[in-house]
Amino acid sequence: MINKTLYGVFFVLVVLLGISSCTCSRTNSADDDFNIPDSVRFANAVTISEDVMEKMVGNIASPIEMASLLKSLGVPFSQKYLATTKNISDYNTSYAKAFNLGIFGADLGYINMYERTSLVTDYITAMKSLAEGINIGQFFDFTT
């Protein structure tokens, strides 16, 4: 029994020592001084006309259109399709906050389409928190 405990402690110490020795510090390296001119970098870049881009974007269905299509096909409401609002504190970058703000907005459209008003409060609260986290809360009228 004591041998198992000693081996366990030894294993934990080796793992901790290994983790603590793996520090990564970025200093000025040769890669930072190596600049690729834009004429070389974008020489083979594909250009898309504005008209083609508008047609491509126009063909992408909005979340509300998708929810409406699901409802019209008789697909029943399922909460498993929704993103959870319980872990918004885990979104610690502006990108994660903005991305999930969009997801929650789509989920809110889905919830409203199926008239599941009991779920709306959680999503509005989460969206308000995320919007304030990326300093765009003033653009939303959450009280209405």
PDB file of C-alpha atoms in Angstrom:
ATOM      1  CA  MET A   1       0.000   0.000   0.000  1.00  0.00           C
ATOM      2  CA  ILE A   2       2.811   2.397   0.896  1.00  0.00           C
ATOM      3  CA  ASN A   3       4.644   1.500  -2.330  1.00  0.00           C
ATOM      4  CA  LYS A   4       1.567   2.407  -4.412  1.00  0.00           C
ATOM      5  CA  THR A   5       1.293   5.727  -2.605  1.00  0.00           C
ATOM      6  CA  LEU A   6       4.986   6.490  -3.105  1.00  0.00           C
ATOM      7  CA  TYR A   7       4.765   5.579  -6.780  1.00  0.00           C
ATOM      8  CA  GLY A   8       1.686   7.815  -7.130  1.00  0.00           C
ATOM      9  CA  VAL A   9       3.415  10.758  -5.432  1.00  0.00           C
ATOM     10  CA  PHE A  10       6.541  10.200  -7.511  1.00  0.00           C
ATOM     11  CA  PHE A  11       4.466  10.074 -10.721  1.00  0.00           C
ATOM     12  CA  VAL A  12       2.655  13.304  -9.838  1.00  0.00           C
ATOM     13  CA  LEU A  13       5.939  15.046  -9.053  1.00  0.00           C
ATOM     14  CA  VAL A  14       7.477  13.927 -12.352  1.00  0.00           C
ATOM     15  CA  VAL A  15       4.438  15.157 -14.272  1.00  0.00           C
ATOM     16  CA  LEU A  16       4.442  18.503 -12.452  1.00  0.00           C
ATOM     17  CA  LEU A  17       8.168  18.900 -13.015  1.00  0.00           C
ATOM     18  CA  GLY A  18       7.710  18.104 -16.687  1.00  0.00           C
ATOM     19  CA  ILE A  19       4.894  20.589 -17.071  1.00  0.00           C
ATOM     20  CA  SER A  20       6.715  23.362 -15.221  1.00  0.00           C
ATOM     21  CA  SER A  21       9.855  22.876 -17.297  1.00  0.00           C
ATOM     22  CA  CYS A  22       7.958  23.337 -20.559  1.00  0.00           C
ATOM     23  CA  THR A  23       7.873  27.093 -20.623  1.00  0.00           C
ATOM     24  CA  CYS A  24       7.664  28.809 -23.924  1.00  0.00           C
ATOM     25  CA  SER A  25       8.856  32.353 -24.235  1.00  0.00           C
ATOM     26  CA  ARG A  26       8.808  34.141 -27.539  1.00  0.00           C
ATOM     27  CA  THR A  27      11.698  36.424 -28.208  1.00  0.00           C
ATOM     28  CA  ASN A  28      12.615  38.376 -31.274  1.00  0.00           C
ATOM     29  CA  SER A  29      13.568  35.714 -33.762  1.00  0.00           C
ATOM     30  CA  ALA A  30      14.613  35.769 -37.365  1.00  0.00           C
ATOM     31  CA  ASP A  31      11.017  34.968 -38.346  1.00  0.00           C
ATOM     32  CA  ASP A  32       9.851  38.314 -36.975  1.00  0.00           C
ATOM     33  CA  ASP A  33      12.266  40.182 -39.257  1.00  0.00           C
ATOM     34  CA  PHE A  34      11.345  38.196 -42.368  1.00  0.00           C
ATOM     35  CA  ASN A  35       8.769  40.122 -44.350  1.00  0.00           C
ATOM     36  CA  ILE A  36       7.177  38.852 -47.538  1.00  0.00           C
ATOM     37  CA  PRO A  37       6.275  41.632 -49.950  1.00  0.00           C
ATOM     38  CA  ASP A  38       2.569  41.906 -50.778  1.00  0.00           C
ATOM     39  CA  SER A  39       3.346  41.567 -54.494  1.00  0.00           C
ATOM     40  CA  VAL A  40       4.670  38.045 -53.831  1.00  0.00           C
ATOM     41  CA  ARG A  41       2.186  37.100 -51.114  1.00  0.00           C
ATOM     42  CA  PHE A  42      -0.912  37.995 -53.135  1.00  0.00           C
ATOM     43  CA  ALA A  43       0.414  37.125 -56.604  1.00  0.00           C
ATOM     44  CA  ASN A  44      -1.894  34.104 -56.918  1.00  0.00           C
ATOM     45  CA  ALA A  45      -4.807  35.547 -54.956  1.00  0.00           C
ATOM     46  CA  VAL A  46      -8.259  34.844 -56.344  1.00  0.00           C
ATOM     47  CA  THR A  47     -10.401  37.903 -56.869  1.00  0.00           C
ATOM     48  CA  ILE A  48     -14.168  37.679 -56.758  1.00  0.00           C
ATOM     49  CA  SER A  49     -16.322  40.382 -58.243  1.00  0.00           C
ATOM     50  CA  GLU A  50     -18.686  42.234 -55.970  1.00  0.00           C
ATOM     51  CA  ASP A  51     -21.697  40.972 -57.938  1.00  0.00           C
ATOM     52  CA  VAL A  52     -20.649  37.331 -57.513  1.00  0.00           C
ATOM     53  CA  MET A  53     -19.986  37.905 -53.806  1.00  0.00           C
ATOM     54  CA  GLU A  54     -23.455  39.405 -53.332  1.00  0.00           C
ATOM     55  CA  LYS A  55     -25.039  36.401 -55.079  1.00  0.00           C
ATOM     56  CA  MET A  56     -23.064  33.982 -52.890  1.00  0.00           C
ATOM     57  CA  VAL A  57     -24.074  35.758 -49.697  1.00  0.00           C
ATOM     58  CA  GLY A  58     -27.655  36.093 -50.914  1.00  0.00           C
ATOM     59  CA  ASN A  59     -27.906  32.327 -51.307  1.00  0.00           C
ATOM     60  CA  ILE A  60     -27.003  31.641 -47.673  1.00  0.00           C
ATOM     61  CA  ALA A  61     -30.140  31.093 -45.637  1.00  0.00           C
ATOM     62  CA  SER A  62     -30.575  33.136 -42.482  1.00  0.00           C
ATOM     63  CA  PRO A  63     -31.170  31.368 -39.166  1.00  0.00           C
ATOM     64  CA  ILE A  64     -34.759  32.612 -39.175  1.00  0.00           C
ATOM     65  CA  GLU A  65     -35.319  31.161 -42.656  1.00  0.00           C
ATOM     66  CA  MET A  66     -33.904  27.823 -41.505  1.00  0.00           C
ATOM     67  CA  ALA A  67     -36.112  27.781 -38.397  1.00  0.00           C
ATOM     68  CA  SER A  68     -39.129  28.647 -40.518  1.00  0.00           C
ATOM     69  CA  LEU A  69     -38.265  25.844 -42.950  1.00  0.00           C
ATOM     70  CA  LEU A  70     -37.955  23.348 -40.086  1.00  0.00           C
ATOM     71  CA  LYS A  71     -41.285  24.433 -38.658  1.00  0.00           C
ATOM     72  CA  SER A  72     -43.040  24.292 -42.019  1.00  0.00           C
ATOM     73  CA  LEU A  73     -41.737  20.750 -42.532  1.00  0.00           C
ATOM     74  CA  GLY A  74     -43.327  19.734 -39.244  1.00  0.00           C
ATOM     75  CA  VAL A  75     -40.061  19.120 -37.406  1.00  0.00           C
ATOM     76  CA  PRO A  76     -40.841  19.272 -33.669  1.00  0.00           C
ATOM     77  CA  PHE A  77     -39.042  21.690 -31.366  1.00  0.00           C
ATOM     78  CA  SER A  78     -36.030  20.218 -29.605  1.00  0.00           C
ATOM     79  CA  GLN A  79     -33.959  21.970 -26.975  1.00  0.00           C
ATOM     80  CA  LYS A  80     -30.968  19.779 -27.867  1.00  0.00           C
ATOM     81  CA  TYR A  81     -30.494  21.913 -30.995  1.00  0.00           C
ATOM     82  CA  LEU A  82     -29.851  24.971 -28.829  1.00  0.00           C
ATOM     83  CA  ALA A  83     -26.501  26.142 -27.486  1.00  0.00           C
ATOM     84  CA  THR A  84     -26.316  26.148 -23.710  1.00  0.00           C
ATOM     85  CA  THR A  85     -26.229  29.473 -21.902  1.00  0.00           C
ATOM     86  CA  LYS A  86     -24.716  27.991 -18.763  1.00  0.00           C
ATOM     87  CA  ASN A  87     -21.054  28.401 -19.718  1.00  0.00           C
ATOM     88  CA  ILE A  88     -20.891  31.994 -20.962  1.00  0.00           C
ATOM     89  CA  SER A  89     -18.207  32.722 -18.370  1.00  0.00           C
ATOM     90  CA  ASP A  90     -15.921  30.404 -20.383  1.00  0.00           C
ATOM     91  CA  TYR A  91     -16.025  32.766 -23.368  1.00  0.00           C
ATOM     92  CA  ASN A  92     -13.044  34.934 -22.511  1.00  0.00           C
ATOM     93  CA  THR A  93     -12.016  36.340 -25.895  1.00  0.00           C
ATOM     94  CA  SER A  94     -13.827  38.927 -27.967  1.00  0.00           C
ATOM     95  CA  TYR A  95     -14.047  36.432 -30.812  1.00  0.00           C
ATOM     96  CA  ALA A  96     -15.688  33.767 -28.618  1.00  0.00           C
ATOM     97  CA  LYS A  97     -18.104  36.314 -27.187  1.00  0.00           C
ATOM     98  CA  ALA A  98     -19.075  37.678 -30.611  1.00  0.00           C
ATOM     99  CA  PHE A  99     -19.352  34.197 -32.133  1.00  0.00           C
ATOM    100  CA  ASN A 100     -21.622  32.951 -29.354  1.00  0.00           C
ATOM    101  CA  LEU A 101     -23.644  36.154 -29.445  1.00  0.00           C
ATOM    102  CA  GLY A 102     -24.483  35.214 -33.037  1.00  0.00           C
ATOM    103  CA  ILE A 103     -25.285  31.641 -32.055  1.00  0.00           C
ATOM    104  CA  PHE A 104     -27.560  32.780 -29.242  1.00  0.00           C
ATOM    105  CA  GLY A 105     -29.262  35.188 -31.661  1.00  0.00           C
ATOM    106  CA  ALA A 106     -29.990  32.323 -34.045  1.00  0.00           C
ATOM    107  CA  ASP A 107     -31.207  30.206 -31.136  1.00  0.00           C
ATOM    108  CA  LEU A 108     -33.463  33.033 -30.013  1.00  0.00           C
ATOM    109  CA  GLY A 109     -35.023  33.131 -33.487  1.00  0.00           C
ATOM    110  CA  TYR A 110     -35.566  29.365 -33.305  1.00  0.00           C
ATOM    111  CA  ILE A 111     -37.120  29.678 -29.839  1.00  0.00           C
ATOM    112  CA  ASN A 112     -39.430  32.494 -30.960  1.00  0.00           C
ATOM    113  CA  MET A 113     -40.431  30.609 -34.098  1.00  0.00           C
ATOM    114  CA  TYR A 114     -41.709  27.746 -31.940  1.00  0.00           C
ATOM    115  CA  GLU A 115     -43.122  30.166 -29.314  1.00  0.00           C
ATOM    116  CA  ARG A 116     -41.125  28.689 -26.397  1.00  0.00           C
ATOM    117  CA  THR A 117     -41.163  31.888 -24.359  1.00  0.00           C
ATOM    118  CA  SER A 118     -39.983  30.200 -21.172  1.00  0.00           C
ATOM    119  CA  LEU A 119     -36.478  29.925 -22.665  1.00  0.00           C
ATOM    120  CA  VAL A 120     -36.245  33.504 -23.914  1.00  0.00           C
ATOM    121  CA  THR A 121     -35.099  35.028 -20.610  1.00  0.00           C
ATOM    122  CA  ASP A 122     -31.988  32.843 -20.375  1.00  0.00           C
ATOM    123  CA  TYR A 123     -30.930  33.700 -23.899  1.00  0.00           C
ATOM    124  CA  ILE A 124     -31.607  37.433 -23.555  1.00  0.00           C
ATOM    125  CA  THR A 125     -29.584  37.517 -20.309  1.00  0.00           C
ATOM    126  CA  ALA A 126     -26.696  35.617 -21.914  1.00  0.00           C
ATOM    127  CA  MET A 127     -26.768  37.847 -24.992  1.00  0.00           C
ATOM    128  CA  LYS A 128     -26.748  40.970 -22.838  1.00  0.00           C
ATOM    129  CA  SER A 129     -23.736  39.710 -20.927  1.00  0.00           C
ATOM    130  CA  LEU A 130     -21.838  38.850 -24.098  1.00  0.00           C
ATOM    131  CA  ALA A 131     -22.740  42.142 -25.791  1.00  0.00           C
ATOM    132  CA  GLU A 132     -21.516  44.105 -22.795  1.00  0.00           C
ATOM    133  CA  GLY A 133     -18.361  41.971 -22.756  1.00  0.00           C
ATOM    134  CA  ILE A 134     -17.438  43.189 -26.233  1.00  0.00           C
ATOM    135  CA  ASN A 135     -18.649  46.758 -25.611  1.00  0.00           C
ATOM    136  CA  ILE A 136     -21.669  46.712 -27.929  1.00  0.00           C
ATOM    137  CA  GLY A 137     -24.365  46.478 -25.269  1.00  0.00           C
ATOM    138  CA  GLN A 138     -25.504  50.032 -25.963  1.00  0.00           C
ATOM    139  CA  PHE A 139     -26.726  48.946 -29.410  1.00  0.00           C
ATOM    140  CA  PHE A 140     -29.276  46.502 -27.980  1.00  0.00           C
ATOM    141  CA  ASP A 141     -32.582  47.456 -26.406  1.00  0.00           C
ATOM    142  CA  PHE A 142     -32.956  44.494 -24.039  1.00  0.00           C
ATOM    143  CA  THR A 143     -35.787  46.029 -22.031  1.00  0.00           C
ATOM    144  CA  THR A 144     -38.081  46.038 -25.060  1.00  0.00           C
TER     145      THR A 144
END
